[in-house]
Tab-separated table of C-alpha atoms in Angstrom:
chain	number	residue	atom	x	y	z
A	1	GLN	CA	-66.143	15.936	8.725
A	2	VAL	CA	-68.796	16.373	11.410
A	3	ARG	CA	-71.365	19.131	11.063
A	4	ASP	CA	-74.235	20.151	13.332
A	5	PRO	CA	-77.878	20.574	12.207
A	6	SER	CA	-77.200	24.185	11.158
A	7	ASP	CA	-74.348	22.876	8.922
A	8	ALA	CA	-71.579	24.357	11.102
A	9	PRO	CA	-68.406	22.260	11.658
A	10	ARG	CA	-68.406	20.485	15.010
A	11	ASP	CA	-65.042	20.466	16.814
A	12	GLY	CA	-64.174	19.084	20.252
A	13	LEU	CA	-65.976	15.758	20.006
A	14	THR	CA	-64.794	12.411	21.264
A	15	ILE	CA	-65.332	9.831	18.537
A	16	GLN	CA	-65.399	6.137	19.351
A	17	VAL	CA	-64.671	3.771	16.446
A	18	ILE	CA	-66.225	0.314	16.741
A	19	PRO	CA	-65.431	-2.139	13.917
A	20	PHE	CA	-67.463	-5.365	14.111
A	21	MET	CA	-68.107	-8.483	12.010
A	22	PRO	CA	-71.758	-9.382	12.705
A	23	ASP	CA	-71.546	-12.765	10.928
A	24	HIS	CA	-68.584	-13.809	13.094
A	25	GLY	CA	-69.542	-12.019	16.311
A	26	HIS	CA	-66.226	-10.207	16.819
A	27	GLY	CA	-64.421	-6.971	16.216
A	28	THR	CA	-60.724	-6.275	15.982
A	29	ALA	CA	-58.122	-6.004	18.734
A	30	VAL	CA	-56.447	-3.012	17.057
A	31	GLN	CA	-57.931	0.231	18.398
A	32	ALA	CA	-58.308	3.076	15.896
A	33	VAL	CA	-56.894	6.403	17.076
A	34	VAL	CA	-59.025	9.440	16.260
A	35	THR	CA	-57.089	12.632	15.528
A	36	PRO	CA	-59.041	15.906	15.463
A	37	SER	CA	-58.164	18.531	12.897
A	38	ALA	CA	-59.713	21.895	12.014
A	39	ASN	CA	-63.265	22.644	10.879
A	40	GLY	CA	-64.915	19.536	12.339
A	41	THR	CA	-62.558	17.172	10.529
A	42	TYR	CA	-61.329	14.015	12.245
A	43	GLY	CA	-58.960	11.333	11.001
A	44	LEU	CA	-58.843	7.740	12.208
A	45	ASP	CA	-56.005	5.285	11.852
A	46	PRO	CA	-55.482	2.359	11.738
A	47	LEU	CA	-58.744	0.715	10.768
A	48	ASN	CA	-57.708	-2.937	10.874
A	49	LEU	CA	-60.249	-4.959	8.879
A	50	PHE	CA	-58.185	-8.135	8.893
A	51	MET	CA	-60.726	-10.587	7.421
A	52	THR	CA	-62.856	-10.719	4.314
A	53	GLY	CA	-66.592	-10.550	4.890
A	54	LEU	CA	-69.291	-8.232	6.180
A	55	TRP	CA	-68.126	-5.441	8.525
A	56	THR	CA	-69.932	-2.660	10.341
A	57	ILE	CA	-68.042	0.433	11.449
A	58	THR	CA	-69.875	2.385	14.133
A	59	LEU	CA	-68.768	5.942	14.830
A	60	ARG	CA	-70.129	7.126	18.175
A	61	LEU	CA	-69.930	10.919	18.557
A	62	VAL	CA	-69.716	11.956	22.203
A	63	ASP	CA	-69.680	15.326	23.909
A	64	GLY	CA	-70.428	14.689	27.588
A	65	ALA	CA	-73.646	12.840	26.802
A	66	GLN	CA	-73.886	10.788	23.620
A	67	LEU	CA	-74.720	12.997	20.641
A	68	ASP	CA	-75.148	10.641	17.731
A	69	GLU	CA	-74.062	7.418	16.122
A	70	VAL	CA	-73.575	6.435	12.505
A	71	VAL	CA	-73.045	2.893	11.200
A	72	PHE	CA	-71.356	2.079	7.893
A	73	THR	CA	-71.931	-1.463	6.587
A	74	PHE	CA	-69.857	-2.985	3.808
A	75	CYS	CA	-68.218	-6.180	2.611
A	76	VAL	CA	-64.437	-6.621	2.333
A	77	ASP	CA	-63.449	-8.923	-0.552
């Protein structure tokens, strides 16, 4: 769920999903599809993390001009 600084749900965004393996220098060829729902909720599928190791998932939130970006970092065993 995406919320603005006043804690209101944020609908109508374009969200880019960028999976990347920094230790290997590559991402994945499978593009995640982002599906908007109500109240600032967005689903993404598939997220193809096909190798074990360190991954970063960048979510770039766009509304005309770039709004924000969040990066999740984790290891797949």
